[in-house]
Amino acid sequence: MTDDTSNPALHFGRELQRARLAAGMTLAQLGPVVGYHKSQVSRVERGVRAPTEKFAQMCDTAFPGRGGWFHRFYLDSRQWSAMPPWFRPWIEHERRAVNLRIWQPSSLSGLLQTEAYALAQLRTFPGATADQVAERLSARLARQSILTREAPAPPMVWFLVDEAALRRRTGSAPTMADQLERLLTVAALPNVTIQVVPNVAHAELTGGFALAEAPRGSAAYIETALTGQVFEDIQVVLELSARFDALRTEALRGTESLCLIKEVAREWRQQATGENPATQAQTAVSA
């Protein structure tokens, strides 16, 4: 990702200027086409003014050869604005990936979260307003579309899930039960593998990371308590790949992982309904 894509308004403006010049148009000529004065178009091109949705749609009308890029980028940039600046560069790597490998200790990856689980987690961030939480929630859920998209083909994704995340209450008991059942649904996708890392000592307790492999190169994302960082250096990617493989040797097999998720989901569901295993067993026998 180039530097200007971390500033959506600036990137939009540069692409608009590039399209206008390629079409041999002046600002004065483009203005009536998009329905704005040339001075307003100039401010958008310079990144001084962010485009509106209507402006982006009119740009697609003016430049049909871009295949709807302007409105699509506008919608994507709204997701970016809801994410921390250090995370935005990772989004592009995530979207371009053909293979993703993700490890996140203590909690579940945003690509796996239900709306209720994500909301409960986002509400724990200090200082976040209701509007900020709503924007971040929408952006997080929108990212999940890469798992089931039709074009381009969805990436092959390998999640290593911490057993502690299955048992750490985030929100209510019904929220946890629904969340773990969601894991089972996602694990059934042909491009997704989920393995549980049991509660044992290992070298990757201190922080999570993700790896993205794409035809034009690989990248890694490392997260800390305060920030995150994207690395494109091949040595960093190779080192983290080795760590992911080492951690995978500590994980339960796929079938064992699914059995454990089902078991813990059942425990959360029992808490949600107020029933204990013995009561359920008696009901089953007498039915």
mmCIF file of C-alpha atoms in Angstrom:
data_model
loop_
_atom_site.group_PDB
_atom_site.id
_atom_site.type_symbol
_atom_site.label_atom_id
_atom_site.label_comp_id
_atom_site.label_asym_id
_atom_site.label_seq_id
_atom_site.Cartn_x
_atom_site.Cartn_y
_atom_site.Cartn_z
ATOM 1 C CA MET A 1 0.000 0.000 0.000
ATOM 2 C CA THR A 2 1.309 3.437 -0.889
ATOM 3 C CA ASP A 3 1.561 6.224 1.668
ATOM 4 C CA ASP A 4 -1.368 8.174 0.217
ATOM 5 C CA THR A 5 -3.827 5.299 0.692
ATOM 6 C CA SER A 6 -3.513 5.788 4.446
ATOM 7 C CA ASN A 7 -5.207 9.157 3.749
ATOM 8 C CA PRO A 8 -8.385 8.205 1.837
ATOM 9 C CA ALA A 9 -9.249 11.780 0.799
ATOM 10 C CA LEU A 10 -5.780 12.358 -0.650
ATOM 11 C CA HIS A 11 -5.777 9.033 -2.490
ATOM 12 C CA PHE A 12 -9.250 9.669 -3.917
ATOM 13 C CA GLY A 13 -8.134 13.106 -5.108
ATOM 14 C CA ARG A 14 -5.027 11.813 -6.818
ATOM 15 C CA GLU A 15 -6.978 9.108 -8.612
ATOM 16 C CA LEU A 16 -9.575 11.662 -9.704
ATOM 17 C CA GLN A 17 -6.880 13.943 -11.076
ATOM 18 C CA ARG A 18 -5.251 11.012 -12.865
ATOM 19 C CA ALA A 19 -8.567 10.041 -14.477
ATOM 20 C CA ARG A 20 -9.324 13.647 -15.476
ATOM 21 C CA LEU A 21 -5.941 14.226 -17.100
ATOM 22 C CA ALA A 22 -6.102 10.895 -18.911
ATOM 23 C CA ALA A 23 -9.461 11.993 -20.361
ATOM 24 C CA GLY A 24 -7.969 15.329 -21.428
ATOM 25 C CA MET A 25 -10.401 17.327 -19.294
ATOM 26 C CA THR A 26 -9.880 20.574 -17.418
ATOM 27 C CA LEU A 27 -11.364 21.289 -14.000
ATOM 28 C CA ALA A 28 -13.841 23.618 -15.666
ATOM 29 C CA GLN A 29 -14.947 20.867 -18.041
ATOM 30 C CA LEU A 30 -15.286 18.216 -15.308
ATOM 31 C CA GLY A 31 -17.244 20.439 -12.932
ATOM 32 C CA PRO A 32 -20.563 20.429 -14.849
ATOM 33 C CA VAL A 33 -20.283 16.695 -15.478
ATOM 34 C CA VAL A 34 -20.116 15.860 -11.766
ATOM 35 C CA GLY A 35 -22.393 18.725 -10.757
ATOM 36 C CA TYR A 36 -19.822 20.725 -8.760
ATOM 37 C CA HIS A 37 -17.968 23.989 -9.303
ATOM 38 C CA LYS A 38 -14.399 23.622 -10.555
ATOM 39 C CA SER A 39 -13.081 25.074 -7.280
ATOM 40 C CA GLN A 40 -14.791 22.292 -5.322
ATOM 41 C CA VAL A 41 -13.400 19.665 -7.683
ATOM 42 C CA SER A 42 -9.942 21.181 -7.212
ATOM 43 C CA ARG A 43 -10.210 20.918 -3.427
ATOM 44 C CA VAL A 44 -11.196 17.252 -3.723
ATOM 45 C CA GLU A 45 -8.274 16.574 -6.068
ATOM 46 C CA ARG A 46 -5.853 18.151 -3.609
ATOM 47 C CA GLY A 47 -7.257 16.104 -0.719
ATOM 48 C CA VAL A 48 -8.351 19.268 1.066
ATOM 49 C CA ARG A 49 -12.002 18.256 0.907
ATOM 50 C CA ALA A 50 -13.286 14.726 1.330
ATOM 51 C CA PRO A 51 -15.697 13.568 -1.390
ATOM 52 C CA THR A 52 -19.352 12.942 -0.645
ATOM 53 C CA GLU A 53 -21.028 9.753 -1.721
ATOM 54 C CA LYS A 54 -22.913 11.624 -4.452
ATOM 55 C CA PHE A 55 -19.651 13.124 -5.726
ATOM 56 C CA ALA A 56 -18.066 9.658 -5.912
ATOM 57 C CA GLN A 57 -21.068 8.308 -7.816
ATOM 58 C CA MET A 58 -20.892 11.194 -10.311
ATOM 59 C CA CYS A 59 -17.189 10.499 -10.827
ATOM 60 C CA ASP A 60 -18.084 6.958 -11.844
ATOM 61 C CA THR A 61 -20.533 8.439 -14.335
ATOM 62 C CA ALA A 62 -17.831 10.755 -15.685
ATOM 63 C CA PHE A 63 -15.231 7.994 -15.955
ATOM 64 C CA PRO A 64 -17.053 4.715 -16.744
ATOM 65 C CA GLY A 65 -13.770 3.116 -17.728
ATOM 66 C CA ARG A 66 -12.779 2.967 -14.048
ATOM 67 C CA GLY A 67 -15.463 0.335 -13.454
ATOM 68 C CA GLY A 68 -17.118 2.019 -10.481
ATOM 69 C CA TRP A 69 -13.831 2.537 -8.618
ATOM 70 C CA PHE A 70 -14.728 5.923 -7.105
ATOM 71 C CA HIS A 71 -17.903 4.863 -5.302
ATOM 72 C CA ARG A 72 -16.323 1.574 -4.258
ATOM 73 C CA PHE A 73 -13.320 3.366 -2.803
ATOM 74 C CA TYR A 74 -15.613 5.846 -1.038
ATOM 75 C CA LEU A 75 -17.414 2.987 0.725
ATOM 76 C CA ASP A 76 -14.111 1.292 1.586
ATOM 77 C CA SER A 77 -12.674 4.518 2.969
ATOM 78 C CA ARG A 78 -15.565 4.831 5.399
ATOM 79 C CA GLN A 79 -14.488 1.498 6.846
ATOM 80 C CA TRP A 80 -10.885 2.669 7.032
ATOM 81 C CA SER A 81 -11.816 5.830 8.929
ATOM 82 C CA ALA A 82 -13.354 3.671 11.646
ATOM 83 C CA MET A 83 -10.090 1.771 12.104
ATOM 84 C CA PRO A 84 -6.894 2.860 13.860
ATOM 85 C CA PRO A 85 -4.321 4.376 11.456
ATOM 86 C CA TRP A 86 -1.807 1.616 12.110
ATOM 87 C CA PHE A 87 -4.322 -1.053 11.090
ATOM 88 C CA ARG A 88 -5.443 0.489 7.801
ATOM 89 C CA PRO A 89 -2.415 -0.660 5.735
ATOM 90 C CA TRP A 90 -3.159 -4.235 6.787
ATOM 91 C CA ILE A 91 -6.658 -4.124 5.306
ATOM 92 C CA GLU A 92 -5.299 -3.973 1.761
ATOM 93 C CA HIS A 93 -2.977 -6.926 2.392
ATOM 94 C CA GLU A 94 -5.887 -8.860 3.880
ATOM 95 C CA ARG A 95 -8.064 -8.185 0.832
ATOM 96 C CA ARG A 96 -5.382 -9.173 -1.679
ATOM 97 C CA ALA A 97 -4.336 -12.326 0.158
ATOM 98 C CA VAL A 98 -4.694 -15.780 -1.302
ATOM 99 C CA ASN A 99 -3.573 -17.303 2.005
ATOM 100 C CA LEU A 100 -4.108 -15.957 5.514
ATOM 101 C CA ARG A 101 -2.737 -17.349 8.764
ATOM 102 C CA ILE A 102 -3.988 -15.769 11.963
ATOM 103 C CA TRP A 103 -3.103 -16.253 15.624
ATOM 104 C CA GLN A 104 -4.704 -14.132 18.330
ATOM 105 C CA PRO A 105 -4.238 -14.999 21.998
ATOM 106 C CA SER A 106 -6.982 -14.514 24.587
ATOM 107 C CA SER A 107 -9.664 -13.323 22.149
ATOM 108 C CA LEU A 108 -11.061 -14.198 18.730
ATOM 109 C CA SER A 109 -10.050 -12.708 15.403
ATOM 110 C CA GLY A 110 -12.338 -9.995 14.068
ATOM 111 C CA LEU A 111 -12.930 -12.169 11.004
ATOM 112 C CA LEU A 112 -14.660 -14.721 13.230
ATOM 113 C CA GLN A 113 -16.733 -12.523 15.502
ATOM 114 C CA THR A 114 -20.507 -12.300 15.681
ATOM 115 C CA GLU A 115 -22.039 -8.855 15.910
ATOM 116 C CA ALA A 116 -22.905 -9.263 19.596
ATOM 117 C CA TYR A 117 -19.428 -10.531 20.509
ATOM 118 C CA ALA A 118 -17.720 -7.739 18.547
ATOM 119 C CA LEU A 119 -19.964 -5.129 20.133
ATOM 120 C CA ALA A 120 -19.227 -6.395 23.635
ATOM 121 C CA GLN A 121 -15.497 -6.329 22.921
ATOM 122 C CA LEU A 122 -15.494 -2.873 21.315
ATOM 123 C CA ARG A 123 -17.371 -1.430 24.282
ATOM 124 C CA THR A 124 -14.433 -2.307 26.539
ATOM 125 C CA PHE A 125 -12.149 0.217 24.828
ATOM 126 C CA PRO A 126 -11.754 3.250 27.127
ATOM 127 C CA GLY A 127 -12.965 6.576 25.819
ATOM 128 C CA ALA A 128 -14.860 5.188 22.825
ATOM 129 C CA THR A 129 -18.139 6.991 22.141
ATOM 130 C CA ALA A 130 -21.308 5.223 21.039
ATOM 131 C CA ASP A 131 -20.838 6.556 17.495
ATOM 132 C CA GLN A 132 -17.229 5.361 17.366
ATOM 133 C CA VAL A 133 -18.227 1.918 18.588
ATOM 134 C CA ALA A 134 -20.951 1.731 15.931
ATOM 135 C CA GLU A 135 -18.522 2.729 13.154
ATOM 136 C CA ARG A 136 -15.869 0.272 14.301
ATOM 137 C CA LEU A 137 -18.454 -2.492 14.563
ATOM 138 C CA SER A 138 -19.646 -1.888 11.005
ATOM 139 C CA ALA A 139 -16.083 -1.876 9.689
ATOM 140 C CA ARG A 140 -15.163 -5.072 11.519
ATOM 141 C CA LEU A 141 -18.175 -6.988 10.262
ATOM 142 C CA ALA A 142 -17.602 -5.736 6.707
ATOM 143 C CA ARG A 143 -14.112 -7.278 6.690
ATOM 144 C CA GLN A 144 -15.599 -10.726 7.112
ATOM 145 C CA SER A 145 -16.912 -10.732 3.539
ATOM 146 C CA ILE A 146 -13.502 -11.899 2.287
ATOM 147 C CA LEU A 147 -14.217 -15.362 3.716
ATOM 148 C CA THR A 148 -17.189 -15.944 1.405
ATOM 149 C CA ARG A 149 -16.646 -13.568 -1.519
ATOM 150 C CA GLU A 150 -17.127 -14.871 -5.044
ATOM 151 C CA ALA A 151 -14.639 -12.722 -6.946
ATOM 152 C CA PRO A 152 -11.792 -12.821 -6.487
ATOM 153 C CA ALA A 153 -11.794 -16.268 -4.915
ATOM 154 C CA PRO A 154 -11.754 -16.172 -1.114
ATOM 155 C CA PRO A 155 -8.392 -16.767 0.551
ATOM 156 C CA MET A 156 -7.462 -19.997 2.236
ATOM 157 C CA VAL A 157 -7.521 -19.058 5.920
ATOM 158 C CA TRP A 158 -5.951 -20.876 8.856
ATOM 159 C CA PHE A 159 -7.048 -19.680 12.288
ATOM 160 C CA LEU A 160 -5.251 -20.741 15.447
ATOM 161 C CA VAL A 161 -7.760 -20.054 18.221
ATOM 162 C CA ASP A 162 -6.722 -19.755 21.847
ATOM 163 C CA GLU A 163 -8.675 -22.050 24.186
ATOM 164 C CA ALA A 164 -8.718 -19.170 26.668
ATOM 165 C CA ALA A 165 -10.769 -17.167 24.156
ATOM 166 C CA LEU A 166 -13.411 -19.903 24.126
ATOM 167 C CA ARG A 167 -13.789 -19.687 27.886
ATOM 168 C CA ARG A 168 -13.333 -15.934 28.469
ATOM 169 C CA ARG A 169 -16.766 -14.372 28.849
ATOM 170 C CA THR A 170 -17.241 -11.516 26.401
ATOM 171 C CA GLY A 171 -20.747 -10.147 26.737
ATOM 172 C CA SER A 172 -23.380 -12.572 27.996
ATOM 173 C CA ALA A 173 -23.536 -16.363 28.124
ATOM 174 C CA PRO A 174 -25.911 -16.429 25.115
ATOM 175 C CA THR A 175 -23.440 -14.213 23.259
ATOM 176 C CA MET A 176 -20.661 -16.685 23.943
ATOM 177 C CA ALA A 177 -22.802 -19.649 22.941
ATOM 178 C CA ASP A 178 -23.752 -17.958 19.665
ATOM 179 C CA GLN A 179 -20.148 -16.986 19.060
ATOM 180 C CA LEU A 180 -18.796 -20.501 19.453
ATOM 181 C CA GLU A 181 -21.543 -21.877 17.264
ATOM 182 C CA ARG A 182 -20.469 -19.283 14.690
ATOM 183 C CA LEU A 183 -16.965 -20.760 14.809
ATOM 184 C CA LEU A 184 -18.391 -24.139 13.848
ATOM 185 C CA THR A 185 -20.257 -22.573 10.933
ATOM 186 C CA VAL A 186 -17.169 -20.776 9.648
ATOM 187 C CA ALA A 187 -15.042 -23.893 10.087
ATOM 188 C CA ALA A 188 -17.375 -25.708 7.680
ATOM 189 C CA LEU A 189 -16.346 -23.381 4.839
ATOM 190 C CA PRO A 190 -14.063 -25.187 2.360
ATOM 191 C CA ASN A 191 -11.418 -22.443 2.562
ATOM 192 C CA VAL A 192 -11.253 -22.199 6.367
ATOM 193 C CA THR A 193 -9.385 -24.273 8.944
ATOM 194 C CA ILE A 194 -9.755 -23.664 12.675
ATOM 195 C CA GLN A 195 -7.511 -25.306 15.256
ATOM 196 C CA VAL A 196 -7.600 -24.672 18.984
ATOM 197 C CA VAL A 197 -4.387 -24.070 20.879
ATOM 198 C CA PRO A 198 -4.972 -25.603 24.336
ATOM 199 C CA ASN A 199 -4.105 -23.940 27.627
ATOM 200 C CA VAL A 200 -0.436 -24.927 27.629
ATOM 201 C CA ALA A 201 2.746 -22.877 27.817
ATOM 202 C CA HIS A 202 4.154 -21.804 24.458
ATOM 203 C CA ALA A 203 6.287 -19.036 22.963
ATOM 204 C CA GLU A 204 3.446 -16.944 21.505
ATOM 205 C CA LEU A 205 1.575 -15.908 24.648
ATOM 206 C CA THR A 206 2.718 -12.288 24.457
ATOM 207 C CA GLY A 207 0.939 -11.125 21.306
ATOM 208 C CA GLY A 208 -0.991 -12.016 18.198
ATOM 209 C CA PHE A 209 0.036 -11.775 14.574
ATOM 210 C CA ALA A 210 -1.283 -12.467 11.097
ATOM 211 C CA LEU A 211 0.345 -13.424 7.814
ATOM 212 C CA ALA A 212 -0.956 -12.626 4.348
ATOM 213 C CA GLU A 213 0.392 -14.220 1.173
ATOM 214 C CA ALA A 214 -0.464 -12.672 -2.183
ATOM 215 C CA PRO A 215 0.827 -13.036 -5.756
ATOM 216 C CA ARG A 216 2.709 -9.761 -5.411
ATOM 217 C CA GLY A 217 4.319 -10.498 -2.075
ATOM 218 C CA SER A 218 3.662 -11.342 1.558
ATOM 219 C CA ALA A 219 3.131 -9.231 4.650
ATOM 220 C CA ALA A 220 2.759 -9.652 8.387
ATOM 221 C CA TYR A 221 0.819 -7.766 11.026
ATOM 222 C CA ILE A 222 1.847 -7.701 14.676
ATOM 223 C CA GLU A 223 -0.392 -6.243 17.362
ATOM 224 C CA THR A 224 0.462 -4.942 20.832
ATOM 225 C CA ALA A 225 -1.603 -3.450 23.623
ATOM 226 C CA LEU A 226 -1.187 0.067 22.232
ATOM 227 C CA THR A 227 -0.659 -0.241 18.505
ATOM 228 C CA GLY A 228 0.063 -2.531 15.575
ATOM 229 C CA GLN A 229 2.555 -2.649 12.746
ATOM 230 C CA VAL A 230 2.631 -4.039 9.208
ATOM 231 C CA PHE A 231 5.844 -5.622 7.931
ATOM 232 C CA GLU A 232 6.637 -6.411 4.313
ATOM 233 C CA ASP A 233 10.245 -7.430 4.974
ATOM 234 C CA ILE A 234 10.691 -11.038 3.856
ATOM 235 C CA GLN A 235 12.836 -11.938 6.867
ATOM 236 C CA VAL A 236 10.120 -10.837 9.288
ATOM 237 C CA VAL A 237 7.498 -12.769 7.340
ATOM 238 C CA LEU A 238 9.652 -15.915 7.311
ATOM 239 C CA GLU A 239 10.344 -15.647 11.051
ATOM 240 C CA LEU A 240 6.658 -15.305 11.873
ATOM 241 C CA SER A 241 5.795 -18.130 9.482
ATOM 242 C CA ALA A 242 8.161 -20.372 11.420
ATOM 243 C CA ARG A 243 6.557 -19.291 14.689
ATOM 244 C CA PHE A 244 3.076 -19.972 13.319
ATOM 245 C CA ASP A 245 4.128 -23.465 12.250
ATOM 246 C CA ALA A 246 5.724 -24.103 15.655
ATOM 247 C CA LEU A 247 2.543 -22.973 17.408
ATOM 248 C CA ARG A 248 0.486 -25.188 15.139
ATOM 249 C CA THR A 249 2.355 -28.210 16.489
ATOM 250 C CA GLU A 250 0.860 -27.373 19.908
ATOM 251 C CA ALA A 251 -2.685 -27.131 18.528
ATOM 252 C CA LEU A 252 -5.325 -29.817 18.678
ATOM 253 C CA ARG A 253 -6.147 -31.658 15.474
ATOM 254 C CA GLY A 254 -8.979 -30.239 13.407
ATOM 255 C CA THR A 255 -11.584 -32.771 14.523
ATOM 256 C CA GLU A 256 -10.486 -32.493 18.149
ATOM 257 C CA SER A 257 -10.700 -28.699 17.900
ATOM 258 C CA LEU A 258 -14.274 -28.835 16.637
ATOM 259 C CA CYS A 259 -15.244 -31.246 19.399
ATOM 260 C CA LEU A 260 -13.808 -28.902 22.028
ATOM 261 C CA ILE A 261 -15.594 -25.896 20.519
ATOM 262 C CA LYS A 262 -18.876 -27.825 20.545
ATOM 263 C CA GLU A 263 -18.331 -28.828 24.176
ATOM 264 C CA VAL A 264 -17.582 -25.289 25.352
ATOM 265 C CA ALA A 265 -20.485 -23.918 23.288
ATOM 266 C CA ARG A 266 -22.764 -26.376 25.055
ATOM 267 C CA GLU A 267 -21.452 -25.219 28.426
ATOM 268 C CA TRP A 268 -22.190 -21.584 27.541
ATOM 269 C CA ARG A 269 -25.645 -22.541 26.302
ATOM 270 C CA GLN A 270 -26.328 -24.340 29.571
ATOM 271 C CA GLN A 271 -25.369 -21.198 31.470
ATOM 272 C CA ALA A 272 -27.659 -19.173 29.231
ATOM 273 C CA THR A 273 -30.646 -21.436 29.850
ATOM 274 C CA GLY A 274 -29.881 -22.040 33.517
ATOM 275 C CA GLU A 275 -29.821 -25.805 33.029
ATOM 276 C CA ASN A 276 -27.081 -28.109 34.214
ATOM 277 C CA PRO A 277 -25.861 -31.236 32.387
ATOM 278 C CA ALA A 278 -27.585 -33.591 34.820
ATOM 279 C CA THR A 279 -30.961 -31.910 34.296
ATOM 280 C CA GLN A 280 -30.550 -32.067 30.542
ATOM 281 C CA ALA A 281 -29.585 -35.736 30.695
ATOM 282 C CA GLN A 282 -32.695 -36.588 32.751
ATOM 283 C CA THR A 283 -34.881 -34.675 30.309
ATOM 284 C CA ALA A 284 -33.362 -36.545 27.397
ATOM 285 C CA VAL A 285 -33.927 -39.942 29.049
ATOM 286 C CA SER A 286 -37.542 -39.214 29.915
ATOM 287 C CA ALA A 287 -38.368 -37.746 26.515
#
